[in-house]
CSV table of C-alpha atoms and ligand atoms in Angstrom, one decimal:
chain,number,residue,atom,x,y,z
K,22,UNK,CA,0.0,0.0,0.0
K,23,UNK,CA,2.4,2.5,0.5
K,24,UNK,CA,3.4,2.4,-3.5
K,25,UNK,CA,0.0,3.2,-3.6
K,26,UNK,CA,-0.4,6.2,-1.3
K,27,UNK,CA,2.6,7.4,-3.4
K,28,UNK,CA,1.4,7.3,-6.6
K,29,UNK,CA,-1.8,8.5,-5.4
K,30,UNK,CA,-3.8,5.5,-5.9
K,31,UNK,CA,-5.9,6.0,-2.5
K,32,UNK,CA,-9.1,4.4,-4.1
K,33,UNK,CA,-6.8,1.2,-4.8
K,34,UNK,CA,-5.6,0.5,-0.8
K,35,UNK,CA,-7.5,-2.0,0.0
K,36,UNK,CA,-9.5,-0.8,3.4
K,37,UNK,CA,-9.2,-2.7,6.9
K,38,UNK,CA,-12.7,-3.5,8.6
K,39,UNK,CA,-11.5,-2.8,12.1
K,40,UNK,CA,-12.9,-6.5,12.7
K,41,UNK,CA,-9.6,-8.0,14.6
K,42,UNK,CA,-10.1,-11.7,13.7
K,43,UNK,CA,-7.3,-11.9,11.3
K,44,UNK,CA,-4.7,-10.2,13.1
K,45,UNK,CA,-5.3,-9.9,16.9
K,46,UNK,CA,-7.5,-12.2,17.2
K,47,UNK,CA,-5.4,-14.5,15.2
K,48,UNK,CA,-2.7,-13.9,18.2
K,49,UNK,CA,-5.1,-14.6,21.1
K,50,UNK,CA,-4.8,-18.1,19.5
K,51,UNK,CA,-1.5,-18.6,19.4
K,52,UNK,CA,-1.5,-18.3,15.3
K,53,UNK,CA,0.2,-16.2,12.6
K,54,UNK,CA,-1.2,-12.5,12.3
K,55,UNK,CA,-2.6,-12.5,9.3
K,56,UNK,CA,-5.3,-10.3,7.6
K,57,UNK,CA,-8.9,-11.2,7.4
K,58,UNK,CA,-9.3,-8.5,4.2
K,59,UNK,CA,-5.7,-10.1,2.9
K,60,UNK,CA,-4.8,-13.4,3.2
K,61,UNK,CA,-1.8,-12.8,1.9
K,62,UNK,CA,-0.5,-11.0,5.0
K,63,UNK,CA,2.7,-12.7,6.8
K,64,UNK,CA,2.8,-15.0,4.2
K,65,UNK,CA,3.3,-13.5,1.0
K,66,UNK,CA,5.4,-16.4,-0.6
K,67,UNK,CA,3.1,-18.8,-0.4
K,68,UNK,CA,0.3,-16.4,-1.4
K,69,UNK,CA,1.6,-14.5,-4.5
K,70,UNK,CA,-0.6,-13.9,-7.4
K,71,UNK,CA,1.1,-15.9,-9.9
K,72,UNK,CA,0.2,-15.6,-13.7
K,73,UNK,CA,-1.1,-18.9,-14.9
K,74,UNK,CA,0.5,-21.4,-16.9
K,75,UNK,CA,-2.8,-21.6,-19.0
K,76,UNK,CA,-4.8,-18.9,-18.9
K,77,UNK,CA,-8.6,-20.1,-18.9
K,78,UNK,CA,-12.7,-19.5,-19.2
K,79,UNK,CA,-14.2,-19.0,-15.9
K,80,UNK,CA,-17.6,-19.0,-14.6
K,81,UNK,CA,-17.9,-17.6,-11.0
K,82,UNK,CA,-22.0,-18.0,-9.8
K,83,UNK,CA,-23.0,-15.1,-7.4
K,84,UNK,CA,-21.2,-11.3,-7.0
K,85,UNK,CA,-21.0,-11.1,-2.8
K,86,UNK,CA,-17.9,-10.4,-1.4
K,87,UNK,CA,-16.7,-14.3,-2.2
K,88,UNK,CA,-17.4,-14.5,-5.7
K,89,UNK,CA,-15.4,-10.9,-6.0
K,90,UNK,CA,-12.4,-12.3,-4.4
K,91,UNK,CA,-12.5,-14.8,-6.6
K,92,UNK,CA,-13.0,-13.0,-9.9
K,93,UNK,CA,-10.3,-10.5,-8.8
K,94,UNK,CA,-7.7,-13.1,-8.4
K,95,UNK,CA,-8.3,-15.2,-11.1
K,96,UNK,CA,-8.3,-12.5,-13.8
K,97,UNK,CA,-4.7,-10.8,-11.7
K,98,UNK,CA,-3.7,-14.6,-12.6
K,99,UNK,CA,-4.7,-14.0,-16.6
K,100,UNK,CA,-7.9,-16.0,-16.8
K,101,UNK,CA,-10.7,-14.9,-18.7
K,102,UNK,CA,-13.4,-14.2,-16.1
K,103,UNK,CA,-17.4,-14.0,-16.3
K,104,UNK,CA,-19.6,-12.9,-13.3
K,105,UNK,CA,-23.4,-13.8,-13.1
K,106,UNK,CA,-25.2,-11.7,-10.4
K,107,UNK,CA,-28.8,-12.7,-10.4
K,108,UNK,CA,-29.8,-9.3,-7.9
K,109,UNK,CA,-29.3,-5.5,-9.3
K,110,UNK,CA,-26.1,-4.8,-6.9
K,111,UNK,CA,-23.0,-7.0,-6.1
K,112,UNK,CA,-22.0,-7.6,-2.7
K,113,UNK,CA,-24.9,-10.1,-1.4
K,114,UNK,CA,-25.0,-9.9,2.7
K,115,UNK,CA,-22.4,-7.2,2.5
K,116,UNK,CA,-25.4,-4.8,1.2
K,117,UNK,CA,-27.5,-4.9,4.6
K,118,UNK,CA,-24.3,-5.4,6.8
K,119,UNK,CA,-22.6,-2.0,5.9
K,120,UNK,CA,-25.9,-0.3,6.3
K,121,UNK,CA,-24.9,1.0,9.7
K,122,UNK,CA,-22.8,4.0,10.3
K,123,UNK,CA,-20.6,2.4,12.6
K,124,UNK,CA,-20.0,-0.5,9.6
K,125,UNK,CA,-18.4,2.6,7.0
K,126,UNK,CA,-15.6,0.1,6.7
K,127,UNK,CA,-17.6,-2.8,5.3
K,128,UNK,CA,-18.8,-0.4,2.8
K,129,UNK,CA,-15.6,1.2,2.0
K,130,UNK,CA,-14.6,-2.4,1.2
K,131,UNK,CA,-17.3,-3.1,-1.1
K,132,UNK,CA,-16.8,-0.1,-2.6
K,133,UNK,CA,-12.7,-1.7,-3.1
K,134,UNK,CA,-14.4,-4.4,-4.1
K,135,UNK,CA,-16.5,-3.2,-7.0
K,136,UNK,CA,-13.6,-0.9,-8.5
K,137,UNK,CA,-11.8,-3.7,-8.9
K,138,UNK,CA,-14.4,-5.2,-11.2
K,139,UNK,CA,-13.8,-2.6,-13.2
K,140,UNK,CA,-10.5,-2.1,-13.4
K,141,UNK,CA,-9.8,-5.8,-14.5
K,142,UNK,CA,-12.9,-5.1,-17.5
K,143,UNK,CA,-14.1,-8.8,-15.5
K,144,UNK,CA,-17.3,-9.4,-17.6
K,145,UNK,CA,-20.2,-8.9,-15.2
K,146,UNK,CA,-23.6,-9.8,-15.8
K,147,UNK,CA,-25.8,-8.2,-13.1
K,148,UNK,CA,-29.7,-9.4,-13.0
K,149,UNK,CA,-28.5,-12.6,-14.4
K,150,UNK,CA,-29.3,-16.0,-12.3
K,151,UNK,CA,-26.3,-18.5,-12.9
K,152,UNK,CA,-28.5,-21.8,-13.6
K,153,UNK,CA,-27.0,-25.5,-15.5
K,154,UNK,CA,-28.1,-24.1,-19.0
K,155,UNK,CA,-26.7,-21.0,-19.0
K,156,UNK,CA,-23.6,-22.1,-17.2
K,157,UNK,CA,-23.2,-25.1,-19.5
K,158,UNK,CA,-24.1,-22.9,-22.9
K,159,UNK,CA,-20.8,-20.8,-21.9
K,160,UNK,CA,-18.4,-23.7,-21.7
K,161,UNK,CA,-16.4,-23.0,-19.6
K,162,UNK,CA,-13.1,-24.6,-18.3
K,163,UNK,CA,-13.7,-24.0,-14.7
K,164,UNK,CA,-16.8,-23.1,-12.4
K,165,UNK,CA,-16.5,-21.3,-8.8
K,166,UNK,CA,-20.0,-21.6,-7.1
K,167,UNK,CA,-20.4,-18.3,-4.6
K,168,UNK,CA,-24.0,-18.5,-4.3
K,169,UNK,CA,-24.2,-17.5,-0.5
K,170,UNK,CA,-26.5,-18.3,2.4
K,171,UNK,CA,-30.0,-17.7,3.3
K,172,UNK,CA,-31.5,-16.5,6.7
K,173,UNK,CA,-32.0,-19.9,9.1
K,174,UNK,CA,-36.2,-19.8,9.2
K,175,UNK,CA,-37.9,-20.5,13.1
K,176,UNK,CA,-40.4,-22.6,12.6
K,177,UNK,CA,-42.8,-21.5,15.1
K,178,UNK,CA,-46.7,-20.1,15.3
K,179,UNK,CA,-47.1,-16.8,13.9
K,180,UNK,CA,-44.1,-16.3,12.3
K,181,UNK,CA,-45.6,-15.3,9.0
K,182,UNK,CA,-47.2,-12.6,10.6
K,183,UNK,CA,-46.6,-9.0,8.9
K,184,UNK,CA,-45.1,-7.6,11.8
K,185,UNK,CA,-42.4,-10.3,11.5
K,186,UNK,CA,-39.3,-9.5,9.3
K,187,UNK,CA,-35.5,-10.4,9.2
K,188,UNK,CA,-32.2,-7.9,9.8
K,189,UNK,CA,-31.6,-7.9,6.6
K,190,UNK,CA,-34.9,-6.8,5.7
K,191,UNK,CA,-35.0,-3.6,8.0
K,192,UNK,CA,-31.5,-2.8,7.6
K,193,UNK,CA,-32.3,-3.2,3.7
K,194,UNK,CA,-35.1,-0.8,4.2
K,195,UNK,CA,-37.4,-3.2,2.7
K,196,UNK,CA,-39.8,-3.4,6.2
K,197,UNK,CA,-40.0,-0.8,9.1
K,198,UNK,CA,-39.5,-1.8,12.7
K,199,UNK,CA,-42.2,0.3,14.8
K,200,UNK,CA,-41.3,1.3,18.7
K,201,UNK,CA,-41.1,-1.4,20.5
K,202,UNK,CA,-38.4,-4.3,18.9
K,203,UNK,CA,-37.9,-8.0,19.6
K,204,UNK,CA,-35.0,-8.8,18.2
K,205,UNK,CA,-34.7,-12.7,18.1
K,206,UNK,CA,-31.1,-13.8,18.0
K,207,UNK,CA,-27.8,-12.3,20.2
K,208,UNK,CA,-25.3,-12.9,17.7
K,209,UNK,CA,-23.5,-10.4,15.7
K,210,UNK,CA,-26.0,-9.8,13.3
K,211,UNK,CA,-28.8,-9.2,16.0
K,212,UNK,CA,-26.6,-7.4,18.0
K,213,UNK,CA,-25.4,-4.5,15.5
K,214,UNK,CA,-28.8,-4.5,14.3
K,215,UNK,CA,-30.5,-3.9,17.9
K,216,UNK,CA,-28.0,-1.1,18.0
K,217,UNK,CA,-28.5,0.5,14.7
K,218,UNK,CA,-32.4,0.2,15.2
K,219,UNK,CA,-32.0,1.8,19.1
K,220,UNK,CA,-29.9,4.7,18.2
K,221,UNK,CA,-33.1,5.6,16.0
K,222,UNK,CA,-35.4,6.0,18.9
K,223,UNK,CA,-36.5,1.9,19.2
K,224,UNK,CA,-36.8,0.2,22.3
K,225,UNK,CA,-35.5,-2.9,21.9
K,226,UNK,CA,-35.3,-6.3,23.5
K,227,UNK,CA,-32.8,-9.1,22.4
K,228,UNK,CA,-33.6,-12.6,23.1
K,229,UNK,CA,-30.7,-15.1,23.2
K,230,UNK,CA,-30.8,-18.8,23.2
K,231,UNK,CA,-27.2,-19.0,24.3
K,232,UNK,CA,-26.5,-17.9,28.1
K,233,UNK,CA,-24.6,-14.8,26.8
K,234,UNK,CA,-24.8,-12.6,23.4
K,235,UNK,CA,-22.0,-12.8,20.7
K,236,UNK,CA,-21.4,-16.1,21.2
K,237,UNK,CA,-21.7,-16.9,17.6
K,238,UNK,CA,-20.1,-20.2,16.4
K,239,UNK,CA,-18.2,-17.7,13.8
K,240,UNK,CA,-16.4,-16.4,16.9
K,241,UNK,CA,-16.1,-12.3,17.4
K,242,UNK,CA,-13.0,-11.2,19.0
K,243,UNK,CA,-12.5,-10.5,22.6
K,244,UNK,CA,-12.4,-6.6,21.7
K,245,UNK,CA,-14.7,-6.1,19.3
K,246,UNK,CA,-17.0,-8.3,21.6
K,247,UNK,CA,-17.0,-6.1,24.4
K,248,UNK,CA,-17.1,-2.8,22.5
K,249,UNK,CA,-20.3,-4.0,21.6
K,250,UNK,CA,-21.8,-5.0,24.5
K,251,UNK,CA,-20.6,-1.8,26.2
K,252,UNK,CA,-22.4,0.5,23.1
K,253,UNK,CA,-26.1,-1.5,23.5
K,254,UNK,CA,-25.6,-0.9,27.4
K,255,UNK,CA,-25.3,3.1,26.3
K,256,UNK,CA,-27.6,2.5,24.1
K,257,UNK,CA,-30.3,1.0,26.4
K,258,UNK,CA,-30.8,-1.8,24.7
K,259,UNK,CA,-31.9,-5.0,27.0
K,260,UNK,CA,-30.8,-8.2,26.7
K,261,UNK,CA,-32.8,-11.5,27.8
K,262,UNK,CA,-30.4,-14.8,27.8
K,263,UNK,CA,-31.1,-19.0,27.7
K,264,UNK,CA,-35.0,-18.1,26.1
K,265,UNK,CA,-36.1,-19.1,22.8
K,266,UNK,CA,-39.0,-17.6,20.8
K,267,UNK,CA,-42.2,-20.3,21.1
K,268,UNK,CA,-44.8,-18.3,19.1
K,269,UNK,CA,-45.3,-14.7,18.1
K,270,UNK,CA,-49.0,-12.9,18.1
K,271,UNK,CA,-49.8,-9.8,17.0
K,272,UNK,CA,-48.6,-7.4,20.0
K,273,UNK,CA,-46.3,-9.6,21.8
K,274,UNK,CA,-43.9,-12.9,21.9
K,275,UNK,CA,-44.0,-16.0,23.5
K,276,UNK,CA,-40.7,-17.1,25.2
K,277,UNK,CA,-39.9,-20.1,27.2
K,278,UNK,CA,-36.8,-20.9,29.1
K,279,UNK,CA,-34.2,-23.6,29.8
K,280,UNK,CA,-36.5,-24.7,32.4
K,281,UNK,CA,-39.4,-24.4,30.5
K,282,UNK,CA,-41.1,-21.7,32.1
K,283,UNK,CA,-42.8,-19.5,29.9
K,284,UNK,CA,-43.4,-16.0,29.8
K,285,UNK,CA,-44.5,-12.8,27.5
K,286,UNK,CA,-42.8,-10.1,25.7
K,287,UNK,CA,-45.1,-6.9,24.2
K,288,UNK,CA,-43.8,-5.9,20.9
K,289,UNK,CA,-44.9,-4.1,18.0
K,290,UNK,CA,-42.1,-5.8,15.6
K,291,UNK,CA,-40.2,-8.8,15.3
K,292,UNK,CA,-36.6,-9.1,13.7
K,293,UNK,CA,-35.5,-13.0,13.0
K,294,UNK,CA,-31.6,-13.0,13.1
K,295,UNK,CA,-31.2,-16.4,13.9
K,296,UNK,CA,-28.0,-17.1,11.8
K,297,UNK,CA,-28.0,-18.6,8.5
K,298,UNK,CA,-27.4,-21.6,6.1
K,299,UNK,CA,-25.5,-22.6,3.1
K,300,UNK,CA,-27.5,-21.5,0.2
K,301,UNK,CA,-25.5,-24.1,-2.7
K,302,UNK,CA,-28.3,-26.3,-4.9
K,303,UNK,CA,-26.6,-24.7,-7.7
K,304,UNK,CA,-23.1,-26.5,-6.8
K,305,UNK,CA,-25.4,-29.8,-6.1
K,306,UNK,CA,-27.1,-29.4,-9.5
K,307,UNK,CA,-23.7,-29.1,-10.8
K,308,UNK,CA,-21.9,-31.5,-9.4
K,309,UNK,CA,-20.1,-34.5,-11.6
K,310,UNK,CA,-20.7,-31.6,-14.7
K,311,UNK,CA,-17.8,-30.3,-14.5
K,312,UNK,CA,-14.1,-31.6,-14.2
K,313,UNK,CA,-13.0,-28.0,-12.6
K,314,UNK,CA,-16.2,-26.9,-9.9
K,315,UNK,CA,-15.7,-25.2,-6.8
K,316,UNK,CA,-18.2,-24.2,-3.8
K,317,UNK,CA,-16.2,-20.9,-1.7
K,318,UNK,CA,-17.3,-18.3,1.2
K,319,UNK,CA,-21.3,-18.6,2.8
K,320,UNK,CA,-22.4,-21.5,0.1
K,321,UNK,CA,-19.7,-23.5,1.5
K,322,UNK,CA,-20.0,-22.6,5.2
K,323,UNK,CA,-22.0,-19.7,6.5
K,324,UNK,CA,-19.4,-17.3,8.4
K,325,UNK,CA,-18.2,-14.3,7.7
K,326,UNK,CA,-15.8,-12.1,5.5
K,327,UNK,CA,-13.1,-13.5,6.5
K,328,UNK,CA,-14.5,-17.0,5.2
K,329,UNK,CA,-15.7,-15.5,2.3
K,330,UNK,CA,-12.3,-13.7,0.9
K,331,UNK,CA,-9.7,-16.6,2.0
K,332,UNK,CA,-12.0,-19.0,0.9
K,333,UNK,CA,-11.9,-17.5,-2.7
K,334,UNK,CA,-8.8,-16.7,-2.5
K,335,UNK,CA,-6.9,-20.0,-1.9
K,336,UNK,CA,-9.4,-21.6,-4.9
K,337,UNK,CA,-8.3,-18.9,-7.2
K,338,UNK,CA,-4.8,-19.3,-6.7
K,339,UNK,CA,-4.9,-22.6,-7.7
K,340,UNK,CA,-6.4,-23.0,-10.5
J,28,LIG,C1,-26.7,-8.1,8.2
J,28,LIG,C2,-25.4,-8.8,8.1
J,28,LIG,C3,-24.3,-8.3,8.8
J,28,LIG,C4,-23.1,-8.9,8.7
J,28,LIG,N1,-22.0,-8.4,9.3
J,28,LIG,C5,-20.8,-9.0,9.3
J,28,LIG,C6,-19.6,-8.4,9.9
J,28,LIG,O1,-19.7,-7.4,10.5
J,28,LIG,N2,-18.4,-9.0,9.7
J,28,LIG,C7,-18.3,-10.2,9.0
J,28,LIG,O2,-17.2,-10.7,8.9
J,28,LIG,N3,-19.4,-10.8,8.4
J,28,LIG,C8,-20.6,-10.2,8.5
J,28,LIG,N4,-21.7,-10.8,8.0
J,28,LIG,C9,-21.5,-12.1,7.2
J,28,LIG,C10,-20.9,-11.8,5.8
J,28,LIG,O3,-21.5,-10.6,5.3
J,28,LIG,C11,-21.0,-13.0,4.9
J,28,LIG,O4,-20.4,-14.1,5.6
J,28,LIG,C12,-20.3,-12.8,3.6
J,28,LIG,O5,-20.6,-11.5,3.0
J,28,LIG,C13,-20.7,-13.9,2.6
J,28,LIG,O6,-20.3,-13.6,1.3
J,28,LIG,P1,-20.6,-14.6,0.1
J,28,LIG,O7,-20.1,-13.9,-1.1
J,28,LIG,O8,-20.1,-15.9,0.4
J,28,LIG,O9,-22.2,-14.7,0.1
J,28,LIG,P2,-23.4,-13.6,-0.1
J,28,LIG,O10,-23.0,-12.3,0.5
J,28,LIG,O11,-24.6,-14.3,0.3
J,28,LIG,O12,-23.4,-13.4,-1.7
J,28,LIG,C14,-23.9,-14.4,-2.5
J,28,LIG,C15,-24.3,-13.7,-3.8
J,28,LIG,O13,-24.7,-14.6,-4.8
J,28,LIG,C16,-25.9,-14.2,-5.5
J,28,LIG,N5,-26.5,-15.4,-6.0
J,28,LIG,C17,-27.1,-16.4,-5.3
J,28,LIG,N6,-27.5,-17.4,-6.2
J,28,LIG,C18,-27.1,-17.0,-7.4
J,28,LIG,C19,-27.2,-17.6,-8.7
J,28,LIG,N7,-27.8,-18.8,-8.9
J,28,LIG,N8,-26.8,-16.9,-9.8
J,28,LIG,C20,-26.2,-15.7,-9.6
J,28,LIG,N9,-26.1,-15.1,-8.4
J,28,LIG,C21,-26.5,-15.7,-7.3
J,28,LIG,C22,-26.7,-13.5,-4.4
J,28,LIG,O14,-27.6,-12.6,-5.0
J,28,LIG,C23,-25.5,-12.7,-3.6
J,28,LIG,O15,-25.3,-11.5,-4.2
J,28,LIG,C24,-23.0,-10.2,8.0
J,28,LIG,C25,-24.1,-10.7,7.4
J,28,LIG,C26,-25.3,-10.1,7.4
J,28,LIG,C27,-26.5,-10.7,6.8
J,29,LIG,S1,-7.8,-8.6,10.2
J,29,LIG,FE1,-9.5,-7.1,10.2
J,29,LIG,S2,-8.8,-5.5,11.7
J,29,LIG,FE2,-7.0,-6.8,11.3
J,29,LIG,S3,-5.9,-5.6,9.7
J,29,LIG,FE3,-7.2,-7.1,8.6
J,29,LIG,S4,-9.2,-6.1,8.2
J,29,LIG,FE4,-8.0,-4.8,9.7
């Protein structure tokens, strides 16, 4: 980066995400720092972009931060490189994530991201859904599946109700929370959500599983954990731990504990952030089609960005 402060290249630098889980939190495990955005960093040799031996046609499924990675270091690597976005906008969970003010880093990322699109002329179809005849008419050597994941569904009463909707949803803008919020789910989704949604005026409650919050099985580093924690105590956000949702009616929730003891919650709206799930029939459909096919980031395991770009990455390298 600092060739490219020099040569004034600012929009090229790469941006950190302030999320610690490459680097620090890498060290709180007794591994390599490393870089969640780059996972190139502390070991460049075995991560160089190589230009390959024989430059082939690509097919990368799905433009979120995983199939970007991918596209970007396949075509640094001189292979031709097509793109099929089946929404209006790359950058899949990425969209709703960096809605926040406090997530301007995610967005100056996808903003990285997309330049880099551009700059390598990689031939992106937006609006287009990657299916097995379109991906099969383009005959391509290689395919990299990137289709992300979908929001886990609760299967419980009432939860098709209108004044039901997901974080992605009201961060998105498509749905409104009203006053009073039931956020279901203490992870990291639910938890920047709850404090995006109280510091504009909600009162909101979030109900964990899990006997603490940000507990994720994508684990959150120590710092960025507490940070957290201690901006929805500012923020008067409340917290209710080891209850699950049983049944949602129209101005309240059911909860029950780990002893079974149930109990209400008055609410106007509930947000479902209750993690999510490979989204990959596309690799399935594929599969035994292809001599070169390759499922990275969310559509292999539903994580984070970290997941998604070193995923990518180490498939891209390689082929
Ligand atoms: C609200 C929210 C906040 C988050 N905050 C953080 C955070 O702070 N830190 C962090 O590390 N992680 C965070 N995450 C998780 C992180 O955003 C994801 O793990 C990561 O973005 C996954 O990237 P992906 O490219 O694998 O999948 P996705 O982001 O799901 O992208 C998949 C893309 O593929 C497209 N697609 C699907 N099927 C097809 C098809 N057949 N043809 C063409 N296109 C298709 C989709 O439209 C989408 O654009 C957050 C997630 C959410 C939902
Ligand atoms: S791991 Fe995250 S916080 Fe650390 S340098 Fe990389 S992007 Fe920044």
């Amino acid at each position: 980066w600092p060739k490219k402060a020099m040569e004034g290249r600012d929009e090229d630098i790469r941006p950190c995400i302030c999320c610690h889980k490459g680097c620090l939190g890498r060290a709180f495990e007794g591994k390599p720092l490393c870089c969640s955005v780059n996972p190139a960093v502390g070991r460049e040799r075995y991560y160089e972009i190589k230009k390959a031996e024989t430059p082939k046609k690509i097919l990368v499924a799905g433009g979120g931060i995983a199939g970007m990675e991918a596209s970007r270091v396949a075509a640094l690597r001189g292979h031709h490189v097509t793109m099929m976005e089946k929404s209006g906008e790359l950058g899949g969970h990425v969209i709703p994530g960096s809605k926040p003010d406090f997530k301007y880093d995610d967005r100056r990322l996808l903003d990285w991201y997309c330049r880099q699109m551009r700059e390598l002329n990689i031939d992106v179809r937006m609006d287009t859904e990657a299916t097995e005849e379109n991906i099969m008419a383009e005959k391509p050597d290689a395919v990299i599946v990137a289709t992300g994941s979908k929001d886990i569904a609760l299967n419980v009463p009432g939860i098709n109700r209108p004044n039901v909707c997901t974080a992605s949803e009201v961060l998105n803008g498509t749905k409104q929370a009203e006053k009073r919020v039931a956020m279901i789910g203490g992870g990291l989704v639910g938890c920047e959500t709850a404090l995006w949604l109280a510091r504009q005026g909600r009162e909101v409650t979030i109900v964990e599983m899990q006997g603490d919050i940000i507990l994720s099985k994508s684990p959150v580093p120590h710092m960025n954990r507490i940070m957290l924690i201690d901006l929805l105590n500012q923020a008067k956000v409340k917290v209710i731990t080891n209850n699950s949702l049983l049944e949602v009616k129209a101005g309240s929730i059911i909860i029950i504990d780990n002893h079974f003891s149930r109990s209400e919650l008055l609410c106007d709206t509930v947000v479902t952030a209750a993690g999510y799930k490979p989204y990959n029939q596309l690799f399935r459909r594929l599969n035994g089609k292809f001599a070169e096919l390759y499922l990275v980031g969310d559509a292999y395991a539903a994580a984070d960005i970290q997941n998604a770009i070193w995923t990518a990455n180490e498939v891209a390298l390689h082929i």
